[in-house]
mmCIF file of C-alpha atoms and ligand atoms in Angstrom:
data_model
loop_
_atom_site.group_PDB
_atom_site.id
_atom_site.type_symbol
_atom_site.label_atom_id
_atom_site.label_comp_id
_atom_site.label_asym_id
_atom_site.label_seq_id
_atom_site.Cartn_x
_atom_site.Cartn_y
_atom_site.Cartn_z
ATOM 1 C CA UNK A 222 168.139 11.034 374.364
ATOM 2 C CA UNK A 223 169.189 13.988 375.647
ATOM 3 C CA UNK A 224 166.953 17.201 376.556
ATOM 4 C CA UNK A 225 168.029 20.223 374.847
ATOM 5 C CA UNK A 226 166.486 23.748 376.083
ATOM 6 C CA UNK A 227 166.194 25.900 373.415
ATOM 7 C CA UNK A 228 164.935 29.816 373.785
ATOM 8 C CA UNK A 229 163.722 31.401 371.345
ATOM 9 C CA UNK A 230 162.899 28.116 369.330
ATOM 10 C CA UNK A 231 159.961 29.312 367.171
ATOM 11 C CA UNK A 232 162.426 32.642 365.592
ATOM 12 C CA UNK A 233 164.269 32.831 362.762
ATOM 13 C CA UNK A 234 167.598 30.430 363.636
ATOM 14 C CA UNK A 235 165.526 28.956 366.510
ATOM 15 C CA UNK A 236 163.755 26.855 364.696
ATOM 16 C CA UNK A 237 165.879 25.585 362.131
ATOM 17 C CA UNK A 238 167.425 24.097 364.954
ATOM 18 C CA UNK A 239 165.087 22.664 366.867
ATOM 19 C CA UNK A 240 164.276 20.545 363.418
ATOM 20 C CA UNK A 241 168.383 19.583 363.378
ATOM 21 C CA UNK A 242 168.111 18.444 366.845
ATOM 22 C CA UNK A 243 164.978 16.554 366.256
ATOM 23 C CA UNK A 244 166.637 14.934 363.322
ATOM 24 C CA UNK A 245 169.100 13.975 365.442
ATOM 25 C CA UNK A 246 166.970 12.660 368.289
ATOM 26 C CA UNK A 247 167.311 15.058 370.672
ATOM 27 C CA UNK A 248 164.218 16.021 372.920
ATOM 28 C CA UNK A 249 163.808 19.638 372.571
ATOM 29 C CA UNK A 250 161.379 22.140 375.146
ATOM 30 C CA UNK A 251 161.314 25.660 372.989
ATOM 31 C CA UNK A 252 160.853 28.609 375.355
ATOM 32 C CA UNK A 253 159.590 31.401 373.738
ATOM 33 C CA UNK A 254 156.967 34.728 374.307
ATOM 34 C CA UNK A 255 156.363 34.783 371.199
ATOM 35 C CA UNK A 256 157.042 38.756 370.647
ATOM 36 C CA UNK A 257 158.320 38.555 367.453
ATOM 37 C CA UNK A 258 157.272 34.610 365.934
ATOM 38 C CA UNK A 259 154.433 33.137 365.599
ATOM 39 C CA UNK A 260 152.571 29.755 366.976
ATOM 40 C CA UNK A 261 152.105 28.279 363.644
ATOM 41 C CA UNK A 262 155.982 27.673 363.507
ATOM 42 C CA UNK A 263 155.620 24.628 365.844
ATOM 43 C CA UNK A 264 153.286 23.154 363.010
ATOM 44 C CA UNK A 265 156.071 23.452 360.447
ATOM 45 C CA UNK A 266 158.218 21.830 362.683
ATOM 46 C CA UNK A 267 155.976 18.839 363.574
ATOM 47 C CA UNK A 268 155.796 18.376 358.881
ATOM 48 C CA UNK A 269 159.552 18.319 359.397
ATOM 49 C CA UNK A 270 160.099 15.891 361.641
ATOM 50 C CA UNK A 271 156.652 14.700 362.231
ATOM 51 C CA UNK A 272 157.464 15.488 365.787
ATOM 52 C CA UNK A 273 155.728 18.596 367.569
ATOM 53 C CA UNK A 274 158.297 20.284 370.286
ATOM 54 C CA UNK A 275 157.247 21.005 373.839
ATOM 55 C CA UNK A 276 156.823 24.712 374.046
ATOM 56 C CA UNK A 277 156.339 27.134 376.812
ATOM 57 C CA UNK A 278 155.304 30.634 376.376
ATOM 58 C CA UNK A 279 157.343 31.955 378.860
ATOM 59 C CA UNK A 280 159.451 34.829 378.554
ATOM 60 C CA UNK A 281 163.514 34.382 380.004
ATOM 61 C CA UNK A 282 163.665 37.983 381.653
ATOM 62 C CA UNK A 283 160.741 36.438 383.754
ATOM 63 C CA UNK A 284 163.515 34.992 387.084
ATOM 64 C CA UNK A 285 160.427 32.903 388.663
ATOM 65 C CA UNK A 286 158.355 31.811 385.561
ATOM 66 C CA UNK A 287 161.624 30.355 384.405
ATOM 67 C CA UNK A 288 162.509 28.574 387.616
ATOM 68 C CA UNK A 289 159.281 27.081 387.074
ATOM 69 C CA UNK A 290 160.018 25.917 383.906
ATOM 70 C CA UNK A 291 162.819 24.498 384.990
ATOM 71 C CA UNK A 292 161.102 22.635 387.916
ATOM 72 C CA UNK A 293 158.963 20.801 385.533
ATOM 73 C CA UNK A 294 160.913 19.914 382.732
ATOM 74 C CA UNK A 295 163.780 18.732 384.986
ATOM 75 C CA UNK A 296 167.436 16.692 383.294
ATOM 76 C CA UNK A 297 168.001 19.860 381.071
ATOM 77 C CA UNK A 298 171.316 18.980 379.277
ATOM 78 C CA UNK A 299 172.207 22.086 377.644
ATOM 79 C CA UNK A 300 170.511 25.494 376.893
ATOM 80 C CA UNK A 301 170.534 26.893 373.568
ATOM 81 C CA UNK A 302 170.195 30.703 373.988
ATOM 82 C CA UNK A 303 168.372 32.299 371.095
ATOM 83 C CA UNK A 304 165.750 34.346 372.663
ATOM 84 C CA UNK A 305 166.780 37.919 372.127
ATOM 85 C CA UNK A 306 165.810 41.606 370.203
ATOM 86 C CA UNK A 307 167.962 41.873 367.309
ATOM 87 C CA UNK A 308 166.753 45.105 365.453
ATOM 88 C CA UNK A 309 170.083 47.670 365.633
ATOM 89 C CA UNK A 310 167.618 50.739 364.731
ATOM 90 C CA UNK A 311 165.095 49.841 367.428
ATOM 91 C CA UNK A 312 168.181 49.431 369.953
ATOM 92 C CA UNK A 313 169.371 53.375 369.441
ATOM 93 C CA UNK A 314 165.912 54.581 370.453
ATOM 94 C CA UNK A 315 164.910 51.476 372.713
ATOM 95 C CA UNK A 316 168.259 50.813 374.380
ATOM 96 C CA UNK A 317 166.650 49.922 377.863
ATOM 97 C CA UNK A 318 164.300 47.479 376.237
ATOM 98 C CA UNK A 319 167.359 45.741 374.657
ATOM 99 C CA UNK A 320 169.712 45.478 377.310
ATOM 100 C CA UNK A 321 166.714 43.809 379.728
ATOM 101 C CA UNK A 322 165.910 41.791 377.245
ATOM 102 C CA UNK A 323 169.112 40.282 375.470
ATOM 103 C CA UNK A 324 170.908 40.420 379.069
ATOM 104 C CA UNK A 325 168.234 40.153 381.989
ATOM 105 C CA UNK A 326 167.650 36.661 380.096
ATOM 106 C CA UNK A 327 171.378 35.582 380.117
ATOM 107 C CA UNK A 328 171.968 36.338 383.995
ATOM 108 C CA UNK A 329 168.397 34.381 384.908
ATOM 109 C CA UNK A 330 169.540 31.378 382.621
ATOM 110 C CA UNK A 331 173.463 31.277 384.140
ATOM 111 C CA UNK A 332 172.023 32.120 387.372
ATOM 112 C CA UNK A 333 169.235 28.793 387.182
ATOM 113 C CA UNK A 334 171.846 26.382 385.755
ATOM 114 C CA UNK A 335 173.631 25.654 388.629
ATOM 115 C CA UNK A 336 170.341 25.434 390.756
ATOM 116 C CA UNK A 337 168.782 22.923 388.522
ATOM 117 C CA UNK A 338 171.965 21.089 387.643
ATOM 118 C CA UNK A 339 172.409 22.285 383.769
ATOM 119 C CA UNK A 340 175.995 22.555 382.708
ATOM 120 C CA UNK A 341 175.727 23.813 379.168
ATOM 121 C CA UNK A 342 175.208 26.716 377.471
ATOM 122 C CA UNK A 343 174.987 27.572 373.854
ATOM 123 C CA UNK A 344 175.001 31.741 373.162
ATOM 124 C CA UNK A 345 174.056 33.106 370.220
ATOM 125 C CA UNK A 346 176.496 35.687 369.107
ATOM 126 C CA UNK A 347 177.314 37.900 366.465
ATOM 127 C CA UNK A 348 179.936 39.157 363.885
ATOM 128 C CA UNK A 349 178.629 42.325 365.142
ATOM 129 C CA UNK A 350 181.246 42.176 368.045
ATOM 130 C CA UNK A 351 184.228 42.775 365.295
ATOM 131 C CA UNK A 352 182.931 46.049 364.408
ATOM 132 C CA UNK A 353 184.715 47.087 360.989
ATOM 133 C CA UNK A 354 187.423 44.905 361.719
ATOM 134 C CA UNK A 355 191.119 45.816 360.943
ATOM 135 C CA UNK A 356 192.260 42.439 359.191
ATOM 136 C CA UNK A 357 189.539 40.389 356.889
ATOM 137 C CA UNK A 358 188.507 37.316 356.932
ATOM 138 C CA UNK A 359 187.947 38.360 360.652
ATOM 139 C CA UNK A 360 189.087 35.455 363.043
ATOM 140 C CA UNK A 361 187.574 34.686 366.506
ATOM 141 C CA UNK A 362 190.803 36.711 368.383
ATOM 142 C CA UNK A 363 190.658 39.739 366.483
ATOM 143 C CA UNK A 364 189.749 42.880 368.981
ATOM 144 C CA UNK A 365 186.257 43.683 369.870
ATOM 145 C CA UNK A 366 185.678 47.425 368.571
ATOM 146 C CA UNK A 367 183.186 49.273 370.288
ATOM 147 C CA UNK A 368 179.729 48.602 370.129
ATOM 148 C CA UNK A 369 177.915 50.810 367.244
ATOM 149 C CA UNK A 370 174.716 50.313 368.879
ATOM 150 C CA UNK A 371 173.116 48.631 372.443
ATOM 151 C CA UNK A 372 172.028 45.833 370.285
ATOM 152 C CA UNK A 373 175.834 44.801 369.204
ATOM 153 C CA UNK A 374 176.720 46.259 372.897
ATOM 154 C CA UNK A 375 174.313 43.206 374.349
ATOM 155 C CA UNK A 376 176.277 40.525 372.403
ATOM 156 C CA UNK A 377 180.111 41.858 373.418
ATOM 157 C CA UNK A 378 178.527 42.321 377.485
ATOM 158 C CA UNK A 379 176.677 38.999 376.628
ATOM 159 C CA UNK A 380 180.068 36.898 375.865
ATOM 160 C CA UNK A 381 181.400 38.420 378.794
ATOM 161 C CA UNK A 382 178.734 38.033 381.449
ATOM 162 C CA UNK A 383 179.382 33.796 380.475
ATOM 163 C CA UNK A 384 182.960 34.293 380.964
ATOM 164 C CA UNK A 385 182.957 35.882 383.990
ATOM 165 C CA UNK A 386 180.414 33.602 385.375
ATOM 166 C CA UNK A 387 181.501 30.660 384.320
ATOM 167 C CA UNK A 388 184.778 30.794 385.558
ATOM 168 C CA UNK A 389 183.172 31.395 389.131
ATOM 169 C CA UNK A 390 181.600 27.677 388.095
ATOM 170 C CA UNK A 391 184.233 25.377 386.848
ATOM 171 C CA UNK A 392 181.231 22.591 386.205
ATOM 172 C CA UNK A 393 180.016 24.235 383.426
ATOM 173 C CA UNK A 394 180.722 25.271 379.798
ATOM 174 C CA UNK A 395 179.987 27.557 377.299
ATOM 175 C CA UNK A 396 179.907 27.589 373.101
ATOM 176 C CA UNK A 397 179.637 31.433 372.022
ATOM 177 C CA UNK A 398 178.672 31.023 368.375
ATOM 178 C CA UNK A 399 179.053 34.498 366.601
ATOM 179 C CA UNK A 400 177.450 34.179 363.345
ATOM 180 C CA UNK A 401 177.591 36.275 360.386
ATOM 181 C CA UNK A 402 174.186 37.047 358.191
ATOM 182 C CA UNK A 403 172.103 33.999 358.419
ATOM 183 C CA UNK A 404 169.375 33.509 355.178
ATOM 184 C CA UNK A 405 167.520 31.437 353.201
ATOM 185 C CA UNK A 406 165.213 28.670 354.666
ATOM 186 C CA UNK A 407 164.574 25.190 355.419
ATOM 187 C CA UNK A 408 163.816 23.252 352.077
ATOM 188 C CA UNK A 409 160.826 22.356 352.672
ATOM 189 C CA UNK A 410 159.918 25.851 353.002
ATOM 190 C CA UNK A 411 157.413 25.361 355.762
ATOM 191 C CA UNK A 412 159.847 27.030 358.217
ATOM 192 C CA UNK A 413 161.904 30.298 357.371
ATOM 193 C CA UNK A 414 162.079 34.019 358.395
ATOM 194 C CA UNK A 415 159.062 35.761 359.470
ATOM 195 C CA UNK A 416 159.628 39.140 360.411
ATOM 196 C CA UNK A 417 156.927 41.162 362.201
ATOM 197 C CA UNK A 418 155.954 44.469 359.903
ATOM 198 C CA UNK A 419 158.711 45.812 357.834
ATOM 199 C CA UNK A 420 161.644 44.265 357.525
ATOM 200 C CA UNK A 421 164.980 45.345 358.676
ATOM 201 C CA UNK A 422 167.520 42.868 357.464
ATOM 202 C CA UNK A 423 167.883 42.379 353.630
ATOM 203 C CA UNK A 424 166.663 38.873 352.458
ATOM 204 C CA UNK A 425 163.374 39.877 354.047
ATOM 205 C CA UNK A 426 163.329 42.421 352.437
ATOM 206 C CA UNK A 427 164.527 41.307 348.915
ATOM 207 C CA UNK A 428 161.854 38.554 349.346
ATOM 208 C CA UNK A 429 159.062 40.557 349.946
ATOM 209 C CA UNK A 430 159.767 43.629 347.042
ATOM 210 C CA UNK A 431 160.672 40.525 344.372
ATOM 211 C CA UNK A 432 156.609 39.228 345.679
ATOM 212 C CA UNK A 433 154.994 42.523 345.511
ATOM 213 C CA UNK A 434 154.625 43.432 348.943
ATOM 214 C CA UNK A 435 157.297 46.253 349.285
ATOM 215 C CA UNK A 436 157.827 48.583 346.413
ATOM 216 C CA UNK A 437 161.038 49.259 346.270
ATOM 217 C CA UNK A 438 164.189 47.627 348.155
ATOM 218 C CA UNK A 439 166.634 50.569 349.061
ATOM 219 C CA UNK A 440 169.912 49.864 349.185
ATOM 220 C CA UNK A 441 172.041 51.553 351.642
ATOM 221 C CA UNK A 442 175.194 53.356 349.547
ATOM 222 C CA UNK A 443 176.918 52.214 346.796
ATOM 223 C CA UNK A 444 180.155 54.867 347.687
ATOM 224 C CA UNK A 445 181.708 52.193 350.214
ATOM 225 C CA UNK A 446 185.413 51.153 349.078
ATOM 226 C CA UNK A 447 184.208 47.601 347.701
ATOM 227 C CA UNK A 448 184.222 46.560 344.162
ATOM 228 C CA UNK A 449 180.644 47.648 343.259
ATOM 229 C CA UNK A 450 180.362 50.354 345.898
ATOM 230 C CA UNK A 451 177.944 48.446 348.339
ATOM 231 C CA UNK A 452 178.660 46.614 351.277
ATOM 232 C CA UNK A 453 179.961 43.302 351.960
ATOM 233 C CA UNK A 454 178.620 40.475 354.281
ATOM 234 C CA UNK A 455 179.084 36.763 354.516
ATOM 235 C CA UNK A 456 175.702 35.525 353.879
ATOM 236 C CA UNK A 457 175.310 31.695 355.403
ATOM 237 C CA UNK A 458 172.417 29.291 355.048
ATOM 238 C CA UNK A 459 170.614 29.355 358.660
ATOM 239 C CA UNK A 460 170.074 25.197 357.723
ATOM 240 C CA UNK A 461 174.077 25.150 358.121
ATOM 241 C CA UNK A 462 173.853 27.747 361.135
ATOM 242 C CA UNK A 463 171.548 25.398 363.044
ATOM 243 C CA UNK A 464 173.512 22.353 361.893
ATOM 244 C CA UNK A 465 176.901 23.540 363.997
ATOM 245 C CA UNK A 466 174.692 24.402 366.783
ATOM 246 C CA UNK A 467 173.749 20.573 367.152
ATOM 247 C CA UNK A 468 177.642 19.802 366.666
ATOM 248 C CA UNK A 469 178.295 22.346 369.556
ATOM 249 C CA UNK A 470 175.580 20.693 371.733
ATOM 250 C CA UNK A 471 177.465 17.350 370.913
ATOM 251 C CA UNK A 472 180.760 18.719 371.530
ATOM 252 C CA UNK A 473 179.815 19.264 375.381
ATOM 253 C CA UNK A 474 177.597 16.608 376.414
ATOM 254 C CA UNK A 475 180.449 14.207 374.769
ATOM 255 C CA UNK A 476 183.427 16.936 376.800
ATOM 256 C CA UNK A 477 185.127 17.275 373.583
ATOM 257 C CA UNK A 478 185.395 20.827 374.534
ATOM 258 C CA UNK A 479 189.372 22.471 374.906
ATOM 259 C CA UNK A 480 187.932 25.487 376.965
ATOM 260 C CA UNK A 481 185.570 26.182 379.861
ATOM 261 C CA UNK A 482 184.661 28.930 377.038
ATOM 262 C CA UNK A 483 184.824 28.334 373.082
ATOM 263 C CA UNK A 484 184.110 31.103 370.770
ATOM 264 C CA UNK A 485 183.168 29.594 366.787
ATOM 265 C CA UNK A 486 182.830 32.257 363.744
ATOM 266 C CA UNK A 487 180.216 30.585 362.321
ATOM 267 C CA UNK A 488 180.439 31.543 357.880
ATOM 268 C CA UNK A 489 181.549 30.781 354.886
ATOM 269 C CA UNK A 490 184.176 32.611 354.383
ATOM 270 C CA UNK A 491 182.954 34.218 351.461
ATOM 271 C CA UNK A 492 182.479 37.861 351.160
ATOM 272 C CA UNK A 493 179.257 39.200 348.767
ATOM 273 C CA UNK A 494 177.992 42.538 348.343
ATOM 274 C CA UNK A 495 174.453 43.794 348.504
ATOM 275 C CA UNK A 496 174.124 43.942 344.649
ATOM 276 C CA UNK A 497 175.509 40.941 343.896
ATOM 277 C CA UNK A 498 172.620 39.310 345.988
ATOM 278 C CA UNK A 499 170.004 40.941 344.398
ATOM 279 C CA UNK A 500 171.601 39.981 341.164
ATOM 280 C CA UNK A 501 171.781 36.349 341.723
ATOM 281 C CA UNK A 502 168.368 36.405 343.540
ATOM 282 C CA UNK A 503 167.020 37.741 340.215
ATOM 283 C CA UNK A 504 168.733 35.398 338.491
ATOM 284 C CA UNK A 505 168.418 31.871 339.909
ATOM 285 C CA UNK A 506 164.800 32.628 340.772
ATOM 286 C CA UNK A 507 163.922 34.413 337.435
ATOM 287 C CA UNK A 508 162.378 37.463 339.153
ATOM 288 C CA UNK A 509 162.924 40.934 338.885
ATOM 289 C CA UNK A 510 164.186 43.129 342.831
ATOM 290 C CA UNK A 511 163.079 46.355 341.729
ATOM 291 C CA UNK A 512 165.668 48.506 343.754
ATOM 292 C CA UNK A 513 167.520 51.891 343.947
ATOM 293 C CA UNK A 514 170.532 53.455 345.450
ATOM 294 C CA UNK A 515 169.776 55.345 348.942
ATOM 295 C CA UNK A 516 172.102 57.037 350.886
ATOM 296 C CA UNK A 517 173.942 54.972 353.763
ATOM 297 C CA UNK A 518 172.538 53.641 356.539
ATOM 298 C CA UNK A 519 173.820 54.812 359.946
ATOM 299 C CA UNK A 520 176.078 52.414 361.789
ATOM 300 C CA UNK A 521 176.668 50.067 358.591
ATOM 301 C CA UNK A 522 179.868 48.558 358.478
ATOM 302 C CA UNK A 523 181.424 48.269 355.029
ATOM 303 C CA UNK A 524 182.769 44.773 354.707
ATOM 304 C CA UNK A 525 183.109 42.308 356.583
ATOM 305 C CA UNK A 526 183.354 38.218 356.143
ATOM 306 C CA UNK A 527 184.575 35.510 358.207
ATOM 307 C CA UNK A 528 187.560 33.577 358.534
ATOM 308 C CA UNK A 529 185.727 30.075 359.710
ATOM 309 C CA UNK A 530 188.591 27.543 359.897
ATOM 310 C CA UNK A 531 188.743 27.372 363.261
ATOM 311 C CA UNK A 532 184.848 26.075 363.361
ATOM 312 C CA UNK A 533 185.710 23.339 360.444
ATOM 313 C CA UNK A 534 188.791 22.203 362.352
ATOM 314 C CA UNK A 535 187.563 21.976 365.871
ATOM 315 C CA UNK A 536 184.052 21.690 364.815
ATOM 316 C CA UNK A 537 184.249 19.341 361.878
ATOM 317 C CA UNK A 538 181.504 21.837 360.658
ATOM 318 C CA UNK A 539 181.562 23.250 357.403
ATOM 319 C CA UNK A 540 178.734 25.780 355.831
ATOM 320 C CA UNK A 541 177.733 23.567 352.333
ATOM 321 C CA UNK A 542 174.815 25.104 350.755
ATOM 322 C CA UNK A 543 176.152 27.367 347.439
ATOM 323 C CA UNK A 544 174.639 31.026 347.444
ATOM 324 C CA UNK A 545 172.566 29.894 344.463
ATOM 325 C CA UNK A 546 170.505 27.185 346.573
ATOM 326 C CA UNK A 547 170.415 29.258 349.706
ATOM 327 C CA UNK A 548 168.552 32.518 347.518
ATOM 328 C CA UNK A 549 166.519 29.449 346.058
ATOM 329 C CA UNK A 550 164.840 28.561 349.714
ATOM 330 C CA UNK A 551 164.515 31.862 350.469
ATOM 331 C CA UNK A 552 162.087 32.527 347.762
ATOM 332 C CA UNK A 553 160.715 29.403 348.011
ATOM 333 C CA UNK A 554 159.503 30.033 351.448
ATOM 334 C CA UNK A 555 158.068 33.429 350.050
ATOM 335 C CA UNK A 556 156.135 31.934 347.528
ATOM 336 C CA UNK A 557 154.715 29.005 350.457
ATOM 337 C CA UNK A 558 153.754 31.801 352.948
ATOM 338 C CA UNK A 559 151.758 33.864 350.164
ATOM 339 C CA UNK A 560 150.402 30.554 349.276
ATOM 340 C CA UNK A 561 149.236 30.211 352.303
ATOM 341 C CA UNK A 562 148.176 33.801 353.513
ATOM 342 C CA UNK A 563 145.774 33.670 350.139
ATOM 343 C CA UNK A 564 144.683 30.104 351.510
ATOM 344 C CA UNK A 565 143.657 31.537 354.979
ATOM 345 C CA UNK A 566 141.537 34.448 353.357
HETATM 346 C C1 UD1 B 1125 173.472 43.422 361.492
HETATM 347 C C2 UD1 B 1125 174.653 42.894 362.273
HETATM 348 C C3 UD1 B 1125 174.384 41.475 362.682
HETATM 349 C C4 UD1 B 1125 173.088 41.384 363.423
HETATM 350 C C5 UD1 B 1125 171.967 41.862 362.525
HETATM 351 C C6 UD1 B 1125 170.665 41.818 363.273
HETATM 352 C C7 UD1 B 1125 176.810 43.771 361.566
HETATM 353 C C8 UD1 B 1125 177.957 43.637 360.649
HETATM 354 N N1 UD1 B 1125 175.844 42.886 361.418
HETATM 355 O O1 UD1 B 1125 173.465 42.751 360.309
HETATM 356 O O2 UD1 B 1125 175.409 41.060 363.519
HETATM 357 O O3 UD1 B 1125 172.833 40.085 363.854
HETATM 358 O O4 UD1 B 1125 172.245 43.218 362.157
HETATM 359 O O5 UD1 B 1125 169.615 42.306 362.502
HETATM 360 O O6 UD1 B 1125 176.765 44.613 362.428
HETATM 361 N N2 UD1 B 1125 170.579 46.424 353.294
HETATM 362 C C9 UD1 B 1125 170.080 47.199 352.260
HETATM 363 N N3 UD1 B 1125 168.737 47.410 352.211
HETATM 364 C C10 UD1 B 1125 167.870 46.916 353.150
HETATM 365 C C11 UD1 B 1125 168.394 46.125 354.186
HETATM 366 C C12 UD1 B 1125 169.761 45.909 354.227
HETATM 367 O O7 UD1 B 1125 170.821 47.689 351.408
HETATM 368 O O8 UD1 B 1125 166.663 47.174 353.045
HETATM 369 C C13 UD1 B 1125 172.022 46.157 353.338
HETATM 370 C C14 UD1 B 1125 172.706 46.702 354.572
HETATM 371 O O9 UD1 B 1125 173.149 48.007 354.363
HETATM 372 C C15 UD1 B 1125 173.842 45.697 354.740
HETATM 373 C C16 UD1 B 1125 173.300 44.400 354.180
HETATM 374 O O10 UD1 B 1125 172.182 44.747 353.384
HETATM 375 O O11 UD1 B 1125 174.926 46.086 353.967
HETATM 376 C C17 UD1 B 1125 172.845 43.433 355.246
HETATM 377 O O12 UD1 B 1125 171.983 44.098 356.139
HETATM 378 P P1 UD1 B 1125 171.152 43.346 357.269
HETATM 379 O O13 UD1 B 1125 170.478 42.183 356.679
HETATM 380 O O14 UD1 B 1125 170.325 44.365 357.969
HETATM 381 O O15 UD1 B 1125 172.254 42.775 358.220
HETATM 382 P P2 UD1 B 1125 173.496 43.511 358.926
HETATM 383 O O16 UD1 B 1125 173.235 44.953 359.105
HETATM 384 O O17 UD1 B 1125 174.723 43.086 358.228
#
């Protein structure tokens, strides 16, 4: 079966992945420095699937340590490209440290496919590329706004540094998958998000106040011009985010692809605001979010949600988990790491 590349395996989406393409029976080599994951995730993996991935702790800005890496795991059929910083706050006062790291990586990987004969490549995008877009649900041609921070500035430079180089290339091809806000965990809940020290995204967050870790969640405004005065995202199950990234491996190694480039929105089409996720989080998993109303945060955008029938069409991929389910494995994961923190003791 094929061998599937996959940096940044042991994050977040990373790994939720690597157990779809295990499930599937592809052979999977995780590349990751582990900066912001941890080791054990490659355990939780190996319960899944009762198959431990080959992993390298190698870090993708590294040009040589890479060629390496490709030099001994050789027949590399496609890269998936996870490995990146994704904190927006940390980009404004780190910006250098983001655009080595989210874009040194993408030039050393396009720049070691051709030598090592790899000719696809999976990018992990973002909604953040639409900005506040004009028209919602946002579809994959509407304009890219500009950047609010160097974090969403490495994803729009990202999609275009693939462009430009693949069309110097014609043997390759590229899926740019721009997701929206990826949650919950695997059901098994021995994989899920693991953010290092506080967290900045909101299930984290919501996770760790309704356990007792954090105080208080704060959340950011509730003057926005939305129903309840909060902002709007599309929140998508990362087990159906990794799913469409095994259909977009597919998708090339079978040439099914229409473009040398493809760009996916990758939700559910559904928009929900912040309080309506606490509310059903305290709701389906009977626990109370202690919370309160802060003032915005800087470089929010107010709503936004996708329009993913282009992904279901071409794709055949479809995001199936219901919110309820989603908040379900989120807490369930939770509850299994403080299980298991109190267990290591
Ligand atoms: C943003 C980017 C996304 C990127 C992600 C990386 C946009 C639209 N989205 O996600 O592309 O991949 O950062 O981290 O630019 N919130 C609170 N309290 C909290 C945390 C969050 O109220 O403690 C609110 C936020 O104001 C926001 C929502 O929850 O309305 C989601 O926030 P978050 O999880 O941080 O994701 P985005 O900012 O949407």
């Amino acid at each position: 079966m094929a061998k599937i590349l996959v940096t940044g395996g042991t994050g977040f989406i990373g790994s939720h992945t690597v157990v779809e393409l295990q499930k599937q029976g592809f052979e999977v080599v995780i590349v990751d420095n582990l900066s912001n994951s941890s080791i054990d995730v490659l355990s939780g993996i190996e319960k899944i699937t009762g198959k431990r991935p080959i992993f390298e702790n190698v870090d993708c800005v590294d040009y040589v340590s890479m060629d390496r890496l490709f030099e001994k795991h050789s027949n590399i059929a496609a890269i998936i490209h996870f490995a990146a910083s994704k904190a927006v706050g940390e980009s404004v006062d780190k910006p250098l440290l983001y655009y080595r790291n989210n874009l040194v990586s993408v030039i050393n990987l396009l720049q070691l496919m051709p030598i090592h004969k790899v000719d696809n490549f999976v990018f992990s995008s973002s909604c953040t590329v639409y900005g506040q877009p004009d028209v919602l649900p946002v579809t994959e041609d509407a304009p890219i706004k500009v950047a609010l921070s160097p974090y969403g500035n490495t994803k729009q430079i990202g999609e275009e540094i693939i462009c430009d180089t693949l069309r110097s290339n014609p043997g390759t091809q590229s899926i740019i998958l721009r997701y929206f806000n990826p949650i919950g965990a695997h059901a098994s809940a021995e994989i899920g998000e693991l953010p290092n020290g506080v967290p900045n995204n909101l299930l984290p967050f919501v996770t760790q106040t309704a356990i007792g870790l954090r105080k208080q969640l704060q959340v950011y405004g509730n003057d926005y011009d939305t129903p309840d005065g909060s902002c709007i995202r599309d929140y998508i199950h990362v087990v159906d985010l990794a799913k469409a990234h095994v259909i977009a491996v597919q998708r090339m190694l079978d040439k099914k692809t229409k473009n040398q480039v493809e760009t996916f929105n990758l939700g559910t089409g559904r928009g929900l605001s912040v309080l309506e996720i606490i509310d059903t989080f305290e709701k389906v998993n009977e626990v109370k979010v202690p919370h309160k109303i802060v003032a915005r945060r800087e470089g929010d955008i107010e709503k936004v949600w996708a329009d993913p029938s282009y992904a279901n069409n071409e794709l055949g991929w479809i995001a199936t988990e219901t919110l309820e389910e989603t908040l379900r494995s989120a807490w369930a994961w939770e509850l299994n790491l403080a299980k298991r923190t109190k267990a290591e003791a």
